[in-house]
């Protein structure tokens, strides 16, 4: 999944959670505000952490060790 799609998916899930919680506690406007706030925080965190957990970002820590076996 590419970075933009991952951020959009994260925003949508976090918005839904924030909206449901805000709506349950108060009213529709509170749900929308809570959803936007939680969605934005989640999207920013997802954008920042996307590089860290990408498959291309993994590099070996050191050179591989070669062991010679004599027969």
PDB file of C-alpha atoms in Angstrom:
ATOM      1  CA  UNK A   1       0.000   0.000   0.000  1.00  0.00           C
ATOM      2  CA  UNK A   2       1.504   3.331  -0.955  1.00  0.00           C
ATOM      3  CA  UNK A   3       1.959   6.213   1.420  1.00  0.00           C
ATOM      4  CA  UNK A   4      -0.970   8.402   0.288  1.00  0.00           C
ATOM      5  CA  UNK A   5      -3.477   5.546   0.364  1.00  0.00           C
ATOM      6  CA  UNK A   6      -2.256   4.510   3.816  1.00  0.00           C
ATOM      7  CA  UNK A   7      -2.684   8.071   5.142  1.00  0.00           C
ATOM      8  CA  UNK A   8      -6.193   8.297   3.680  1.00  0.00           C
ATOM      9  CA  UNK A   9      -7.199   4.954   5.167  1.00  0.00           C
ATOM     10  CA  UNK A  10      -5.781   5.923   8.572  1.00  0.00           C
ATOM     11  CA  UNK A  11      -7.607   9.270   8.477  1.00  0.00           C
ATOM     12  CA  UNK A  12     -10.894   7.563   7.594  1.00  0.00           C
ATOM     13  CA  UNK A  13     -10.663   4.991  10.381  1.00  0.00           C
ATOM     14  CA  UNK A  14      -9.625   7.567  12.989  1.00  0.00           C
ATOM     15  CA  UNK A  15     -12.338   9.986  11.821  1.00  0.00           C
ATOM     16  CA  UNK A  16     -14.946   7.260  12.185  1.00  0.00           C
ATOM     17  CA  UNK A  17     -13.787   6.400  15.711  1.00  0.00           C
ATOM     18  CA  UNK A  18     -13.682  10.068  16.764  1.00  0.00           C
ATOM     19  CA  UNK A  19     -17.078  10.765  15.198  1.00  0.00           C
ATOM     20  CA  UNK A  20     -18.757   7.837  16.929  1.00  0.00           C
ATOM     21  CA  UNK A  21     -17.250   8.735  20.307  1.00  0.00           C
ATOM     22  CA  UNK A  22     -18.083  12.447  19.973  1.00  0.00           C
ATOM     23  CA  UNK A  23     -21.598  11.686  18.787  1.00  0.00           C
ATOM     24  CA  UNK A  24     -22.154   9.275  21.677  1.00  0.00           C
ATOM     25  CA  UNK A  25     -20.947  11.806  24.244  1.00  0.00           C
ATOM     26  CA  UNK A  26     -22.596  14.975  22.909  1.00  0.00           C
ATOM     27  CA  UNK A  27     -24.005  15.813  19.471  1.00  0.00           C
ATOM     28  CA  UNK A  28     -23.221  15.709  15.736  1.00  0.00           C
ATOM     29  CA  UNK A  29     -21.002  18.824  15.736  1.00  0.00           C
ATOM     30  CA  UNK A  30     -18.882  17.427  18.545  1.00  0.00           C
ATOM     31  CA  UNK A  31     -18.584  14.161  16.632  1.00  0.00           C
ATOM     32  CA  UNK A  32     -17.387  15.936  13.491  1.00  0.00           C
ATOM     33  CA  UNK A  33     -14.825  18.026  15.410  1.00  0.00           C
ATOM     34  CA  UNK A  34     -13.535  15.006  17.308  1.00  0.00           C
ATOM     35  CA  UNK A  35     -13.387  12.974  14.088  1.00  0.00           C
ATOM     36  CA  UNK A  36     -11.424  15.631  12.227  1.00  0.00           C
ATOM     37  CA  UNK A  37      -9.007  16.101  15.117  1.00  0.00           C
ATOM     38  CA  UNK A  38      -8.411  12.384  15.648  1.00  0.00           C
ATOM     39  CA  UNK A  39      -8.217  11.730  11.899  1.00  0.00           C
ATOM     40  CA  UNK A  40      -5.654  14.479  11.402  1.00  0.00           C
ATOM     41  CA  UNK A  41      -3.462  13.259  14.255  1.00  0.00           C
ATOM     42  CA  UNK A  42      -3.592   9.713  12.911  1.00  0.00           C
ATOM     43  CA  UNK A  43      -2.851  10.796   9.346  1.00  0.00           C
ATOM     44  CA  UNK A  44       0.145  12.897  10.375  1.00  0.00           C
ATOM     45  CA  UNK A  45       1.528  10.056  12.485  1.00  0.00           C
ATOM     46  CA  UNK A  46       1.000   7.619   9.614  1.00  0.00           C
ATOM     47  CA  UNK A  47       2.770   9.957   7.173  1.00  0.00           C
ATOM     48  CA  UNK A  48       5.739  10.413   9.508  1.00  0.00           C
ATOM     49  CA  UNK A  49       6.099   6.711  10.303  1.00  0.00           C
ATOM     50  CA  UNK A  50       5.623   5.445   6.736  1.00  0.00           C
ATOM     51  CA  UNK A  51       9.348   5.779   5.959  1.00  0.00           C
ATOM     52  CA  UNK A  52      10.353   3.934   9.087  1.00  0.00           C
ATOM     53  CA  UNK A  53       8.315   0.801   8.421  1.00  0.00           C
ATOM     54  CA  UNK A  54       8.742   0.653   4.639  1.00  0.00           C
ATOM     55  CA  UNK A  55      10.278  -2.471   3.146  1.00  0.00           C
ATOM     56  CA  UNK A  56      12.886  -0.398   1.306  1.00  0.00           C
ATOM     57  CA  UNK A  57      14.079   1.323   4.469  1.00  0.00           C
ATOM     58  CA  UNK A  58      15.510  -1.853   6.022  1.00  0.00           C
ATOM     59  CA  UNK A  59      19.263  -1.959   5.663  1.00  0.00           C
ATOM     60  CA  UNK A  60      21.666  -4.506   7.081  1.00  0.00           C
ATOM     61  CA  UNK A  61      23.510  -3.328  10.174  1.00  0.00           C
ATOM     62  CA  UNK A  62      26.887  -4.698   9.060  1.00  0.00           C
ATOM     63  CA  UNK A  63      28.630  -6.620   6.330  1.00  0.00           C
ATOM     64  CA  UNK A  64      27.768 -10.312   6.169  1.00  0.00           C
ATOM     65  CA  UNK A  65      30.271 -12.598   7.872  1.00  0.00           C
ATOM     66  CA  UNK A  66      31.975 -15.181   5.680  1.00  0.00           C
ATOM     67  CA  UNK A  67      33.311 -18.323   7.293  1.00  0.00           C
ATOM     68  CA  UNK A  68      35.702 -20.578   5.429  1.00  0.00           C
ATOM     69  CA  UNK A  69      35.403 -24.282   6.146  1.00  0.00           C
ATOM     70  CA  UNK A  70      38.461 -26.455   5.507  1.00  0.00           C
ATOM     71  CA  UNK A  71      37.974 -30.132   4.782  1.00  0.00           C
TER      72      UNK A  71
END
